[in-house]
CSV table of C-alpha atoms (C1' of nucleotides) in Angstrom, one decimal:
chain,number,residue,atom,x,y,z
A,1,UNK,CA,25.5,110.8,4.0
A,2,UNK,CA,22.8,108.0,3.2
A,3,UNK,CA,22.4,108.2,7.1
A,4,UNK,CA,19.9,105.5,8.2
A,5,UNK,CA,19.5,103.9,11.5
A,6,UNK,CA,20.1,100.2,11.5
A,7,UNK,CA,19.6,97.5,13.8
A,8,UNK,CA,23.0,95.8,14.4
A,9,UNK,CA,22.1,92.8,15.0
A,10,UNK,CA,23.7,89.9,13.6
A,11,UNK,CA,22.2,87.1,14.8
A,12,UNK,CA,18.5,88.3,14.7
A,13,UNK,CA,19.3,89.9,11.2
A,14,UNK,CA,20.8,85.7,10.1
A,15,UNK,CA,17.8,84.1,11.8
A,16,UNK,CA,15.4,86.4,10.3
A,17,UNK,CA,16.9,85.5,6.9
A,18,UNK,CA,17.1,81.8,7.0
A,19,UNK,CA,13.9,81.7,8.8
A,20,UNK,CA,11.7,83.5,6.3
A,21,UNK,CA,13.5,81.5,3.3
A,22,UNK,CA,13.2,78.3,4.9
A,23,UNK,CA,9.3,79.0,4.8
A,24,UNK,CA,9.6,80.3,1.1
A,25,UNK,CA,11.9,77.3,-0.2
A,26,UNK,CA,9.4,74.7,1.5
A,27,UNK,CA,6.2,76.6,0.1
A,28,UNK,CA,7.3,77.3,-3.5
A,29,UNK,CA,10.8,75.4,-3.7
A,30,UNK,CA,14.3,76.7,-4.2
A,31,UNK,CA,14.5,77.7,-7.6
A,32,UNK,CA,11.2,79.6,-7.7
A,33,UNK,CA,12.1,82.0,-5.0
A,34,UNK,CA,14.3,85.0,-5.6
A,35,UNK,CA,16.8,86.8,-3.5
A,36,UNK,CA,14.7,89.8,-3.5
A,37,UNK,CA,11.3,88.1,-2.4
A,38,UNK,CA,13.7,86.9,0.9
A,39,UNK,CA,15.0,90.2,1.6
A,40,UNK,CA,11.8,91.8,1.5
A,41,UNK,CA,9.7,89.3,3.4
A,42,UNK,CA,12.5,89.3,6.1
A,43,UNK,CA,13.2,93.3,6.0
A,44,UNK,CA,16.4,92.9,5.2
A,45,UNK,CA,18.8,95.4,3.0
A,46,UNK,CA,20.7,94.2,0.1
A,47,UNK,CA,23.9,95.3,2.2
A,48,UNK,CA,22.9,92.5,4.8
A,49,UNK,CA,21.8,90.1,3.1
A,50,UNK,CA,25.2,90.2,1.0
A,51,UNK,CA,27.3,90.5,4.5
A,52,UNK,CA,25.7,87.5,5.3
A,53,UNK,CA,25.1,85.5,2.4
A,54,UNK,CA,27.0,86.1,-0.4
A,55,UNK,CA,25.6,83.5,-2.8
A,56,UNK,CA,21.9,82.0,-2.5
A,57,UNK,CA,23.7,78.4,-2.7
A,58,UNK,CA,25.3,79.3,1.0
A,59,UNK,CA,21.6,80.6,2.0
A,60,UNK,CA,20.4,76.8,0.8
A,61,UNK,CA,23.1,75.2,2.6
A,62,UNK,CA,22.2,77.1,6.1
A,63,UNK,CA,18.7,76.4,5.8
A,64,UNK,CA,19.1,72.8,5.3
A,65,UNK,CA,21.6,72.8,8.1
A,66,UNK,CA,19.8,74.7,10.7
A,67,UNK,CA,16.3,74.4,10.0
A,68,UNK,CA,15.5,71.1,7.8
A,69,UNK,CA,17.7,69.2,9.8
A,70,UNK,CA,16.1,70.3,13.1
A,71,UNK,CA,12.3,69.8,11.3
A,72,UNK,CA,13.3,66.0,11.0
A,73,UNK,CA,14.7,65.8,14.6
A,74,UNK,CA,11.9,67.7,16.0
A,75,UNK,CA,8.8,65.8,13.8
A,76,UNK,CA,10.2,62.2,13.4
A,77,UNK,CA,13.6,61.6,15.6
A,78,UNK,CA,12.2,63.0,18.8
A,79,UNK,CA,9.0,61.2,19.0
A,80,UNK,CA,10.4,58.2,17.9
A,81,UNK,CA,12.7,58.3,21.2
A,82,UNK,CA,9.9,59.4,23.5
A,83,UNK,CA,7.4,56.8,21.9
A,84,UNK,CA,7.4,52.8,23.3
A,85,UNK,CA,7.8,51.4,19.8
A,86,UNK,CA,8.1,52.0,16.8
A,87,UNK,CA,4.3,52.1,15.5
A,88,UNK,CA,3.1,54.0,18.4
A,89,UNK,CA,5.7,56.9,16.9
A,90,UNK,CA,4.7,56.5,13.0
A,91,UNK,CA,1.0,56.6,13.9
A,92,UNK,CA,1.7,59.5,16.4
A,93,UNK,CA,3.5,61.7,14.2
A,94,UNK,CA,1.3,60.6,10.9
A,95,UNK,CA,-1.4,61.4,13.5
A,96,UNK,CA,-0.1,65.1,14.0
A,97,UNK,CA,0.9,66.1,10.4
A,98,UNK,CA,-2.7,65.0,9.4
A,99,UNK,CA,-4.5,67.2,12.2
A,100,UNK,CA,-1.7,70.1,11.8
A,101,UNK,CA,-2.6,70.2,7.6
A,102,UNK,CA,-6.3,69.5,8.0
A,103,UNK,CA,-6.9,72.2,9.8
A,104,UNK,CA,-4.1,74.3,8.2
A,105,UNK,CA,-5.9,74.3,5.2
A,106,UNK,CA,-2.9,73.6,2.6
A,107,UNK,CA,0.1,71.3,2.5
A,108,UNK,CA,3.8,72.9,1.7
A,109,UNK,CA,4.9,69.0,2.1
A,110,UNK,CA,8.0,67.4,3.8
A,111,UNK,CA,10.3,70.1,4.2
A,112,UNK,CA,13.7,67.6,3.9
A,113,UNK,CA,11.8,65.7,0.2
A,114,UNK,CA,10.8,69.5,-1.1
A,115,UNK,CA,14.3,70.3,-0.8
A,116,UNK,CA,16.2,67.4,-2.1
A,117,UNK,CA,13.6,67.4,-5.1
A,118,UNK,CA,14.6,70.3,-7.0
A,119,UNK,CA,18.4,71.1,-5.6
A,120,UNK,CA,19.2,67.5,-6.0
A,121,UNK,CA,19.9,68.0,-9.7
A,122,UNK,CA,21.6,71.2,-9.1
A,123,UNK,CA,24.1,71.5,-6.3
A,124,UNK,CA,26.4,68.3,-5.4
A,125,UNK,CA,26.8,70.1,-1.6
A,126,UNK,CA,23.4,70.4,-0.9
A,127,UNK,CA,22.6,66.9,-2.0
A,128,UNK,CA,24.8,65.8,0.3
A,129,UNK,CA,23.8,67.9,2.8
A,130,UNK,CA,20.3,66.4,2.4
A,131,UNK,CA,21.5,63.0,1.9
A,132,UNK,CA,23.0,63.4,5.1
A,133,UNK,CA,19.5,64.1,6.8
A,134,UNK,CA,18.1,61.6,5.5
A,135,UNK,CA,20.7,58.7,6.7
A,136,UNK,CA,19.9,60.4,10.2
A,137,UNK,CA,16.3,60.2,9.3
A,138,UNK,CA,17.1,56.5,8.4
A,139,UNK,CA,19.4,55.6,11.6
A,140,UNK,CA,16.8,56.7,13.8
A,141,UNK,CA,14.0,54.5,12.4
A,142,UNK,CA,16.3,51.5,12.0
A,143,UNK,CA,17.5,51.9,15.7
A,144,UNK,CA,14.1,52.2,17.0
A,145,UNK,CA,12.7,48.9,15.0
A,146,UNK,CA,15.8,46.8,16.1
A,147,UNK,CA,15.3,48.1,19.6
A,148,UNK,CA,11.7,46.8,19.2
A,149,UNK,CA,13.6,44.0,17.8
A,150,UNK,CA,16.0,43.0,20.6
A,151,UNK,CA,13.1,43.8,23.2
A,152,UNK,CA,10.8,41.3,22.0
A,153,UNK,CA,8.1,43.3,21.1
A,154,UNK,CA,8.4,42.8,17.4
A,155,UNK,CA,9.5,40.0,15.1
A,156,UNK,CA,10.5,38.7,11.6
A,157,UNK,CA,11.4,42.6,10.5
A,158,UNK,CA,14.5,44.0,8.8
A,159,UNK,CA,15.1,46.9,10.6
A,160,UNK,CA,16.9,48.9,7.9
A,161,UNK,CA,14.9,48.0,5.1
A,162,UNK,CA,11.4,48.7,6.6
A,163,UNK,CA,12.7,52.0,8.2
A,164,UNK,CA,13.2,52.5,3.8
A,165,UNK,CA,9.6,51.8,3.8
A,166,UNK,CA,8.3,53.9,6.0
A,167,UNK,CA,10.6,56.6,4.5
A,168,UNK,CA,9.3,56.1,1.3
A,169,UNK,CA,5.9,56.3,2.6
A,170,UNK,CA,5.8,59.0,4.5
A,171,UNK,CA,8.1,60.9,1.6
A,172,UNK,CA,5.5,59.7,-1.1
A,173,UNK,CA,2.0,60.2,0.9
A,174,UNK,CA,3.3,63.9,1.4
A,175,UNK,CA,3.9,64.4,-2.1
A,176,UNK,CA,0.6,62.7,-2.7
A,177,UNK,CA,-1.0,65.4,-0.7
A,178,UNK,CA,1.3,68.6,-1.6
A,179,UNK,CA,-0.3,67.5,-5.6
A,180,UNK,CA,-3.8,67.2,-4.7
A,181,UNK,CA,-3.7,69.4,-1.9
A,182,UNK,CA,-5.7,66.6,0.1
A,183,UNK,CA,-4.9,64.9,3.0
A,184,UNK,CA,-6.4,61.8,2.2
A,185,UNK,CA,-2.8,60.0,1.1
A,186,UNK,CA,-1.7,59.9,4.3
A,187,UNK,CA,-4.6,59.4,5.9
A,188,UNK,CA,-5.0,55.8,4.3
A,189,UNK,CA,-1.2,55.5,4.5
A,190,UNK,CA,-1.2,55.6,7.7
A,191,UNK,CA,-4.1,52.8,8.1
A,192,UNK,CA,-2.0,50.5,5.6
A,193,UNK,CA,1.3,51.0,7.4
A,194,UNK,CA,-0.6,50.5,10.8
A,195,UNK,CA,-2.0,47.5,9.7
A,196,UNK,CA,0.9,46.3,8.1
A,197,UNK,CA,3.2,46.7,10.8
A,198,UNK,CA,0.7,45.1,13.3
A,199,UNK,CA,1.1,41.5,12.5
A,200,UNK,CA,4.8,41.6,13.3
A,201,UNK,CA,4.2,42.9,17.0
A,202,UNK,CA,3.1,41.5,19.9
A,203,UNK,CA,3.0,38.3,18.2
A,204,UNK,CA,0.7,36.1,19.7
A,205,UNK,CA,2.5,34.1,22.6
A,206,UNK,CA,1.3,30.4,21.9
A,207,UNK,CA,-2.2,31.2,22.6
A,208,UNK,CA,-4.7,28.4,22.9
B,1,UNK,CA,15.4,89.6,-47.0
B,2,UNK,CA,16.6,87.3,-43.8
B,3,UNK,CA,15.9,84.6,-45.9
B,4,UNK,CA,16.7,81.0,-45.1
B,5,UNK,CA,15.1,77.7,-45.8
B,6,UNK,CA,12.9,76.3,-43.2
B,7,UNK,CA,11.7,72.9,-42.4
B,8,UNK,CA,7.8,73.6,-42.4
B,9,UNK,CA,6.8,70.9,-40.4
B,10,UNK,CA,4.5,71.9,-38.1
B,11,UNK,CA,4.0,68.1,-35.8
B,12,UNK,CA,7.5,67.3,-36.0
B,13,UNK,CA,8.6,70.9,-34.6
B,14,UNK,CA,6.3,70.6,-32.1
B,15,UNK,CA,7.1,67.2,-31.3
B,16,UNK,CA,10.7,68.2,-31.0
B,17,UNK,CA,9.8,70.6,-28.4
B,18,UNK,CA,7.5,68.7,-26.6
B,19,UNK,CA,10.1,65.7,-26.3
B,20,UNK,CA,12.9,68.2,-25.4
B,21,UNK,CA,10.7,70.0,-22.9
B,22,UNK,CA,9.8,67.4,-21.1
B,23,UNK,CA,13.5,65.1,-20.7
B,24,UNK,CA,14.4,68.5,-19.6
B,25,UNK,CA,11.6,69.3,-17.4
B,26,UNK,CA,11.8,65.7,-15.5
B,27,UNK,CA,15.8,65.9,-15.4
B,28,UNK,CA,16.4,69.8,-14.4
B,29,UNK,CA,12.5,70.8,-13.4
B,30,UNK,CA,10.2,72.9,-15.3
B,31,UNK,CA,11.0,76.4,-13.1
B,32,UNK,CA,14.8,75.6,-13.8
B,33,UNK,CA,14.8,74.7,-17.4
B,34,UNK,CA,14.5,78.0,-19.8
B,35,UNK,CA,12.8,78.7,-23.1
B,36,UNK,CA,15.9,79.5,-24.3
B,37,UNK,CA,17.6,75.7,-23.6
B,38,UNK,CA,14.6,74.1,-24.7
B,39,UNK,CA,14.5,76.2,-28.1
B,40,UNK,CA,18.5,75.3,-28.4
B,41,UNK,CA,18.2,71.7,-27.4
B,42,UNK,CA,15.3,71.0,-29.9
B,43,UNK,CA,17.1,73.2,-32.5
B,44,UNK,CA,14.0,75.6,-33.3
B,45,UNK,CA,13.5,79.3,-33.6
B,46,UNK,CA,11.9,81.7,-31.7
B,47,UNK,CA,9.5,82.4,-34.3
B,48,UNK,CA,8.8,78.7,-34.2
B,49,UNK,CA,8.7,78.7,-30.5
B,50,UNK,CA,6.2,81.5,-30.0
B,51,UNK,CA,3.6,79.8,-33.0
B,52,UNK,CA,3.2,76.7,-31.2
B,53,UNK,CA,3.7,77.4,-27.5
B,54,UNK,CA,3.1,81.5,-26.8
B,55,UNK,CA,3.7,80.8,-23.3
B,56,UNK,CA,5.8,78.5,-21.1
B,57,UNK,CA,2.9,77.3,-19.2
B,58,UNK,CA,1.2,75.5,-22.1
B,59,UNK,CA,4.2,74.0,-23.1
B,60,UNK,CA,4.3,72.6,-19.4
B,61,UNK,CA,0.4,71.8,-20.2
B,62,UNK,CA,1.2,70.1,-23.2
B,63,UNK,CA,4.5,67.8,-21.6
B,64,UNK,CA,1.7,67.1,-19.0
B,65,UNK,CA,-0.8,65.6,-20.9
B,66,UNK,CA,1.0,64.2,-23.8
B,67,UNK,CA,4.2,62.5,-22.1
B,68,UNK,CA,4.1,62.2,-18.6
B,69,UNK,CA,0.4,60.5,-18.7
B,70,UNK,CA,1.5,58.5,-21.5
B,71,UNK,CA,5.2,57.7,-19.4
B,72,UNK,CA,2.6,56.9,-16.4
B,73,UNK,CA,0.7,54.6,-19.1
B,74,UNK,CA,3.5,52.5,-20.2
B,75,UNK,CA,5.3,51.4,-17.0
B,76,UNK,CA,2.2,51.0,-14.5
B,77,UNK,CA,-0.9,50.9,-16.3
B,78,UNK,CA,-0.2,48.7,-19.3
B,79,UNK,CA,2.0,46.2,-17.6
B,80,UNK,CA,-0.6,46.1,-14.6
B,81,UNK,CA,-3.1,45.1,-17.3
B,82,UNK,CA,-0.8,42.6,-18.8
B,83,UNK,CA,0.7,40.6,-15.5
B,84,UNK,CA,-1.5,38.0,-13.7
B,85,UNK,CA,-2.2,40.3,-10.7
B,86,UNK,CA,-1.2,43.2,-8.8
B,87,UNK,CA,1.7,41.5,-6.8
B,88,UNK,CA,3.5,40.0,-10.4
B,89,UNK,CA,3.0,43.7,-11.6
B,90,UNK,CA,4.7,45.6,-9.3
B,91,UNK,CA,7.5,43.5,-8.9
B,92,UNK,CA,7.9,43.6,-12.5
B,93,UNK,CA,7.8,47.6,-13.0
B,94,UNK,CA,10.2,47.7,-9.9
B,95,UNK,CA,12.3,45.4,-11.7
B,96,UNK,CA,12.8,47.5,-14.8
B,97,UNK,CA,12.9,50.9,-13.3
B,98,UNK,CA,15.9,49.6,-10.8
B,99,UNK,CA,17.4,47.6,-14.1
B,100,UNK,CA,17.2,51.1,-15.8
B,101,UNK,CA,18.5,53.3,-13.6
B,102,UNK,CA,21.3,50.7,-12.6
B,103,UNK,CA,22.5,50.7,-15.9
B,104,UNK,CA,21.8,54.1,-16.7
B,105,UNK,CA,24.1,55.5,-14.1
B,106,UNK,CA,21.8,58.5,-12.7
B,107,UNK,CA,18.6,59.0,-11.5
B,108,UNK,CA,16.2,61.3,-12.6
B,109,UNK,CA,13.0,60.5,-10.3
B,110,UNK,CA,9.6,59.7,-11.3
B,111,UNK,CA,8.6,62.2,-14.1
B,112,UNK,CA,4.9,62.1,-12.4
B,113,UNK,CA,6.1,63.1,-9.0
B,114,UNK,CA,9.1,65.0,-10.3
B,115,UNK,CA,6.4,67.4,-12.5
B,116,UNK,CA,4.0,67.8,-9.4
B,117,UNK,CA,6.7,68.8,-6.9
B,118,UNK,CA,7.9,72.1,-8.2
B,119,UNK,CA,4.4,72.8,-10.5
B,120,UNK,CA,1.6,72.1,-7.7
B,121,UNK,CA,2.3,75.2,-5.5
B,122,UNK,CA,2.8,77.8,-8.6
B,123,UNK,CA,-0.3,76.5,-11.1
B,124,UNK,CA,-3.8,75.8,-10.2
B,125,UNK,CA,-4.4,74.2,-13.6
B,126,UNK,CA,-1.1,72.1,-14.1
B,127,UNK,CA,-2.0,70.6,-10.6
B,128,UNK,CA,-5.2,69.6,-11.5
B,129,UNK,CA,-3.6,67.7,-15.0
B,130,UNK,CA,-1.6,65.9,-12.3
B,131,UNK,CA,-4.1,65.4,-10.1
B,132,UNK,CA,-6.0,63.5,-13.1
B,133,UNK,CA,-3.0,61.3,-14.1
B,134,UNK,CA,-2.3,60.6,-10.3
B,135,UNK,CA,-6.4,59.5,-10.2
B,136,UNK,CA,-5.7,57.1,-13.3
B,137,UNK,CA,-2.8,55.5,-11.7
B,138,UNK,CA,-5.0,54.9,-8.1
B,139,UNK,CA,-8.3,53.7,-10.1
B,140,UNK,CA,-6.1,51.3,-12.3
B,141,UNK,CA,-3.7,49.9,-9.4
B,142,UNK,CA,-7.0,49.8,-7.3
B,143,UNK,CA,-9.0,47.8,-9.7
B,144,UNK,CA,-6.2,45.4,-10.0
B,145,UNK,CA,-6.1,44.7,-6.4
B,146,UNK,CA,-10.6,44.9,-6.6
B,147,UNK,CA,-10.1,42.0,-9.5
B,148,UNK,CA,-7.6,39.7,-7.3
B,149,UNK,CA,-9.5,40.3,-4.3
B,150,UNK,CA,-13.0,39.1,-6.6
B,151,UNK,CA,-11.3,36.3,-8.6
B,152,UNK,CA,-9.9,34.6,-4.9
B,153,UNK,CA,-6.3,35.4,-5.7
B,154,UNK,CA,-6.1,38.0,-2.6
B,155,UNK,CA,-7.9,38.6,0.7
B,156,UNK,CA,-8.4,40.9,2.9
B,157,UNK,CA,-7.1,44.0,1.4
B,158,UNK,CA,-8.5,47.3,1.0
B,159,UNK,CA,-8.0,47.8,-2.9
B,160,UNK,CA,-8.6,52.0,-2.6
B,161,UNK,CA,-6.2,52.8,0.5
B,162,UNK,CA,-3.7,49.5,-0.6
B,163,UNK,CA,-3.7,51.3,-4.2
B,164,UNK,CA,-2.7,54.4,-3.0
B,165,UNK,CA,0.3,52.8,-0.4
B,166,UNK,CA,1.7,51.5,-3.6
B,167,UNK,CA,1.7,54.8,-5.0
B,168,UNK,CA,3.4,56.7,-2.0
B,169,UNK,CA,5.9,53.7,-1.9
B,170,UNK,CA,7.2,53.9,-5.6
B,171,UNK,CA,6.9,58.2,-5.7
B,172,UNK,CA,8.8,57.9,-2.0
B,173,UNK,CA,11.5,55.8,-2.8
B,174,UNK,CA,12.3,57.3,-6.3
B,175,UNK,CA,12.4,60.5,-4.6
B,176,UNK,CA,14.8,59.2,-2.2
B,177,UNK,CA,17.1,57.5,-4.5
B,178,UNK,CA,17.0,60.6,-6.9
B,179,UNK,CA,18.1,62.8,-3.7
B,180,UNK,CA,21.2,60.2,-3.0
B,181,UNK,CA,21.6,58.9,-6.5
B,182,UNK,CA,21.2,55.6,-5.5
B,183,UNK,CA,18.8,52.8,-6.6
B,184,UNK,CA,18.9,51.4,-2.8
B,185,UNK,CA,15.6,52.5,-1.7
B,186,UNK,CA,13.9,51.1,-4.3
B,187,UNK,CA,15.7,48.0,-4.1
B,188,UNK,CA,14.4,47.7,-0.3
B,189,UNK,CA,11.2,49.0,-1.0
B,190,UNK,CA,10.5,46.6,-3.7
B,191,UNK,CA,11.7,43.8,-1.3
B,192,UNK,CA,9.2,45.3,1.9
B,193,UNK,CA,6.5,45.9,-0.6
B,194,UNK,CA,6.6,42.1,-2.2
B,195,UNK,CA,6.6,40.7,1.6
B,196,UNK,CA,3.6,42.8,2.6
B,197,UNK,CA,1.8,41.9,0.1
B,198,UNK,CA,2.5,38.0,0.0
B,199,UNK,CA,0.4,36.7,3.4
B,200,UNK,CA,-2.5,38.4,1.4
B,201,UNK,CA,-2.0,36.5,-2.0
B,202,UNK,CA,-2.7,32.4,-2.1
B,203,UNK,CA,-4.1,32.1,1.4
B,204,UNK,CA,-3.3,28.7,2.6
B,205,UNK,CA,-6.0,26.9,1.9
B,206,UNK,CA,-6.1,24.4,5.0
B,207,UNK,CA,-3.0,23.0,4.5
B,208,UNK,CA,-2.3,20.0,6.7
C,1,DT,C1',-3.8,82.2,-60.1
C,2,DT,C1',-5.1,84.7,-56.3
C,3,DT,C1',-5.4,85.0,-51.5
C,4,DA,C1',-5.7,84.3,-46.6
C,5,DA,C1',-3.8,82.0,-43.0
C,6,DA,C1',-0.6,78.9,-41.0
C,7,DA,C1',4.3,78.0,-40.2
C,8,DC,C1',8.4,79.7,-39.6
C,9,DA,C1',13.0,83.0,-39.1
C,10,DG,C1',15.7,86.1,-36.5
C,11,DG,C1',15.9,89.1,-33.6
C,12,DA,C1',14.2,92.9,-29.8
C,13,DT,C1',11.9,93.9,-25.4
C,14,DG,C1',11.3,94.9,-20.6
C,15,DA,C1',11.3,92.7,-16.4
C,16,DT,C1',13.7,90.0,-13.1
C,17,DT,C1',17.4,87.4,-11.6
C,18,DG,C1',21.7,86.7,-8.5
C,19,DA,C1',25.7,89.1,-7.5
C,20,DC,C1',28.3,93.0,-6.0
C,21,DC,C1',30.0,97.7,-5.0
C,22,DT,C1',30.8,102.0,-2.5
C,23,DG,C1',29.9,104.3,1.5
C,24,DT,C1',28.4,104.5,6.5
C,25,DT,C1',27.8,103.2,11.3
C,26,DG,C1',28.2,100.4,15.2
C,27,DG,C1',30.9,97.9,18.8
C,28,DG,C1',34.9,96.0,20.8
C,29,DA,C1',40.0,95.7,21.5
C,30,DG,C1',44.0,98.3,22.7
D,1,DC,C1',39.9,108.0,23.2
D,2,DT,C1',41.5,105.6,18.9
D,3,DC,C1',41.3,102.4,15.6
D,4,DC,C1',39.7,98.6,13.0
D,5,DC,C1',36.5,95.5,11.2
D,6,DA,C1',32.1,93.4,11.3
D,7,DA,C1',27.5,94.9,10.3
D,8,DC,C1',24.7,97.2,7.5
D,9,DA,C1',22.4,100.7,3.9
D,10,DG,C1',21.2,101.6,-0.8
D,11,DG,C1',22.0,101.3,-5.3
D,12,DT,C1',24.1,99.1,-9.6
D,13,DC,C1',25.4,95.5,-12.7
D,14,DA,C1',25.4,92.1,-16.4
D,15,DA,C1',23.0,88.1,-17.4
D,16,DT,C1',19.1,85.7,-18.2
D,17,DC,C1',14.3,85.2,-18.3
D,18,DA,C1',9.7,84.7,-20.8
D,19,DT,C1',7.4,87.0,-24.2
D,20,DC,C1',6.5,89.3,-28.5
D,21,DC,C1',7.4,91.7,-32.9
D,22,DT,C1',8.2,92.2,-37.9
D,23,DG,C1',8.9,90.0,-41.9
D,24,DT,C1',9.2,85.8,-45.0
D,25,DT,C1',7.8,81.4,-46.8
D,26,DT,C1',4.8,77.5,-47.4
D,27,DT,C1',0.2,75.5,-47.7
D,28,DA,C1',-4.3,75.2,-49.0
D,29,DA,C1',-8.6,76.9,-50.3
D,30,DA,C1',-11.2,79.5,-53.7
DNA sequence: TTTAAAACAGGATGATTGACCTGTTGGGAG
DNA sequence: CTCCCAACAGGTCAATCATCCTGTTTTAAA
């Protein structure tokens, strides 16, 4: 006779869990955040959080499933496909991570490179998991600059390597600023990769 | 009477721990990797352990500013002073870090960015170490690009905000080819960043 | 030679970790 | 209504963590 009410709610109770550790993994990383820390951030028993995630290496694997796979569809894939070109999305969504941290105050980072920095080494799955994020990350990118490529509006590119670049950039520039807690990395990234990717659009059509 | 011989060498012990620490701190992290491993790995005692380092955060301190400035040193800021300019340079250090990891098999990451990505968020004054290392890297990559752009060999560049593109590139795309284990991204990278910088490096000078 | 301090050895310590266990309650199938 | 299992509560567990302690040996200064 413990007898206490409980809320019966799967769902909620998962959602509730993977929700408040995706914010703790991003903010202090895998490793540095405890089972405990979870449960009580998300009010969750030990009982529940057992029933539902037996190992922390399953509660990694959901939140890179379900919620840093969607934070890469939602802040990079998604504007890229509503966007004209290519550019127009990278300096868009540069554009909002700059305003969203500035006047955040602090920057966690890039949820997808947090992750894969300090589980890469770890946990073969996850890796994997994340490597497969980032290929999606990658496909997306390279689609988009080919599409600009096949359209005319760009020329003299290699799709798949530059969507690398601009991987790498945005990757690095978010480190960049997560160390220095300064914004100022990807503010001048995203000048240099604006200017850098400007030459090779709308190329000047025999102008006299 | 515990007695047994001891080596009394105080800067080799402390050496051996520092070298330990950080290989393991750059490979594994600094959250993941224990006092205990270190202590086994460099083969010292406790007692030993606790004289020279009482607490793990000096020892990350120490690893800091001994061996990853000194790692950030030898394969940017030496060979930058060394090649003819910036271009030659960065090429070259992209040359031997993908030669090394190539034959090397794995990839451990950039021990700068590795260090700042699971340290920044837990310790104010470990950040700040970084944060100085990370400020020597920009000043000497952005005086390299200042001295090409003063001696004719580039134009029309922006040596601050260039420097600092160079920066996210190489921290992006070791971070990516640590997360897949796979030197591709700075193989690309290295390619994309050579052919950016190129239209700015021997302008043609009124060729005819 | 005496002596104080540095350099070490070999554990011990409490706190925290991830995992798990027994018991209880809810909801859905029959 | 009955029965069964998912859903949950609350506590326990061994292992590991960083830290620190007592004692011994070396070094160097006086």
């Amino acid at each position: 006779m413990i007898g206490n009410r409980r809320t019966n709610d799967p769902e909620g109770v998962r959602r509730r869990i993977v929700d408040t550790a995706f914010d703790a993994f991003v903010r202090q990383g895998y490793i540095a955040t405890g089972m405990l820390e979870i449960r009580e951030k998300a009010s969750v028993s030990g009982g529940a959080m057992a029933h539902h995630f037996p190992a922390k290496r399953e509660l990694g694997l959901a939140v890179i499933r379900d919620r840093v796979s969607q934070a890469v569809q939602q802040t990079w894939i998604e504007p890229l496909d509503r966007c004209i070109d290519a550019p127009a999305a990278i300096d868009l969504i540069f554009g909002d991570i700059i305003g969203e941290l500035a006047h955040k105050g602090s920057v966690s980072g890039c949820p997808l490179n947090n992750m894969a920095m300090d589980v890469s080494p770890h946990d073969l799955e996850m890796r994997l998991a994340l490597g497969d994020i980032f290929a999606a990350w990658h496909e997306a990118l390279s689609a988009k600059f080919q599409a600009d490529l096949a359209s005319g509006r760009a020329s003299d590119i290699n799709p798949g390597s530059l969507a690398t670049l601009v991987i790498a950039i945005y990757s690095g520039a978010m480190a960049m600023a997560k160390a220095r807690q300064d914004v100022g990395a990807l503010v001048e990234s995203r000048a240099e990769l604006a200017a850098l990717l400007a030459p090779k659009y709308h190329p000047v059509t025999s102008a006299g």
